[in-house]
Amino acid sequence: MRWLLRRAAETVLVLLALSVLVFSLAALTPGDPAEEILRRGGLQPTPAAVAALRAELGLDRPLPAQYAGWLLDVVRGDLGRSYADRSPVGAEIMARVPATLRLAGAAALVAVGLALTVSLWAALRPRGAVGRVVAVVTVAVAGVPPYIVGILLISVVAVGLRALPTGGDGAPEAVVLPALTLGLAGAATLLRLLRADLAQAVGQPFVKLAAAKGLPARRAVVVHALRLAAPNAIAATGVVLADLAAGAVVVETLFAWPGIGQLAVSAIRQRDLPVVQAYVLLTGLATVLLLALADLCLTAADPRVRRR
Amino acid sequence: MRGRAGLVLLALVVACCGLTPLLSPYDPHLPDPARALLPPGGRHWLGTDQLGRDLLTRTAVAGRTSLLFALAVTGITTALGTVLGAAAGLAAGPSDRLLRFAATVALALPGLTPALALAGVLPPGPGAVLAALVPFGWVSCALVAHTATRRVAASGYVLAARAMGASPLYLLRRTVLPHIAGPVLTVATADLARTLVAVTSLSFLGLGLPPPETDWGGMVSEAVPLLVASPRPAVVPALALAVTGLAVALVVDSRDPA
């Protein structure tokens, strides 16, 4: 219980630090936001108009007060208004969330599913060719950026074989290539961990005993060895899923997938600060929650953690 | 064995990227619409791209930029991370906790996120690429240096040097750095792989170097719109980056004790 409380307190502290970082992005931006908004609205940034807008936005208050006000707004769910068209950022982001969730969810399935099946397969056939091939492939995938995997997949599967669409979110099968692109790197990371830990777990006396009692090898590995091998992989899954969410930016751009990542990239090109801030904040929040969730799963799977 | 294969591959890539621009008769940036999308062979070994530029020359020049930026960023983050991590490890106490907390916060912004945020506010250019990747890049190296330093700091000769009144700088330089060089080099290789991905990804998103300068990510992103009609201008730099990534990954893998 105390462990849980400490973990929760740490999470809150990290989120606060994150909010300070995101808020200070504004300070790094050259130029005055009020002037920027007026100019983009097609208005003349006269000193009087700028001063009025600064007062309206609260930019004339001292920085700590600005931060407090901004944080309160964010906690209430008000992420400010976009520079480009003065529309509320929160609504704009929320409209994009389902697409990104669909892509990231499918990619997570690819990552976890592929890692589990292949590592169990390799553990059941320790001297098989599959294991050795997989070891080389995981190293290769780890070093190659996802969008390169995506380009190669598009040129072979979509252009060469004409089997799947090259991009967009029109058909249900359109998710296959982006999800594969996004999920492969995570699959490689998890697979590497799980394979090493499983190989070690299979050698443990209690797994041998289970097999000696007459348990089928498959059951001994899947039920007994996997539980011992799981903790590292569970801890890594949090990081892998967070990386997935962050990697969606590039994959969404490549496949013209209408998610948050695409919104963020166009906002960055247009220097639309509130949208960028909202994107970073959302990614950070999702990551922190994912890591906390992975920690909780870890405690459930491995009681030894609780005693630390 | 794998590590050596990776090094050989990496040396080949570096040689290609370094020598081709010197030996090639073509300008990597000058468009020549009359010669657009020529197939490989004859005077253009890998053909030409959509604007008629020699693909081999352009890929090599872009590779040089990608590698130089990745090396520069990794060099800075490794130096910064080593010093900060080792200093925190030697000083112990609150600085330890501060470093751990910084690492936790950095972990909350995975992948390209911090670089994207910074690229979104800084004026574009080579400096922005460095400024976008350095502020969060040093953490991994600092953590490794910190752990290694803590182990070294407990040993007798550090204690002896301290007892003799050695200055912190002397301690760092003479007793700690030689012993943490191994793990630091390992994490630096892994960081190089990650930075290469990050640098080219930024360019791929159009947030890297402004044209005409380009790297592999920029070349790929220029060629993506015609991927269906003619994949070659995108696939050549993509393969170059894949081979380089594979080479670095092989080296990283061979240094990883696990």
PDB file of C-alpha atoms in Angstrom, chain A residues 134-144 188 192, chain B residues 2 245-246 249-250 253:
ATOM      1  CA  VAL A 134      14.480 -14.358 -35.231  1.00  0.00           C
ATOM      2  CA  ALA A 135      17.588 -13.323 -33.312  1.00  0.00           C
ATOM      3  CA  VAL A 136      19.067 -11.747 -36.451  1.00  0.00           C
ATOM      4  CA  VAL A 137      15.785 -10.151 -37.538  1.00  0.00           C
ATOM      5  CA  THR A 138      15.195  -8.512 -34.145  1.00  0.00           C
ATOM      6  CA  VAL A 139      18.626  -6.893 -34.286  1.00  0.00           C
ATOM      7  CA  ALA A 140      17.958  -5.651 -37.810  1.00  0.00           C
ATOM      8  CA  VAL A 141      14.539  -4.200 -36.990  1.00  0.00           C
ATOM      9  CA  ALA A 142      15.884  -2.496 -33.871  1.00  0.00           C
ATOM     10  CA  GLY A 143      18.305  -0.386 -35.923  1.00  0.00           C
ATOM     11  CA  VAL A 144      15.998   0.659 -38.744  1.00  0.00           C
ATOM     12  CA  ALA A 188      11.583  -6.673 -31.732  1.00  0.00           C
ATOM     13  CA  ARG A 192      14.495  -9.941 -27.480  1.00  0.00           C
TER      14      ARG A 192
ATOM     15  CA  ARG B   2      28.430  -9.905 -35.562  1.00  0.00           C
ATOM     16  CA  GLY B 245      20.992   1.235 -38.977  1.00  0.00           C
ATOM     17  CA  LEU B 246      21.612  -2.491 -39.254  1.00  0.00           C
ATOM     18  CA  ALA B 249      22.626  -2.256 -34.406  1.00  0.00           C
ATOM     19  CA  LEU B 250      25.028  -5.155 -34.987  1.00  0.00           C
ATOM     20  CA  ASP B 253      24.274  -5.981 -30.069  1.00  0.00           C
TER      21      ASP B 253
END
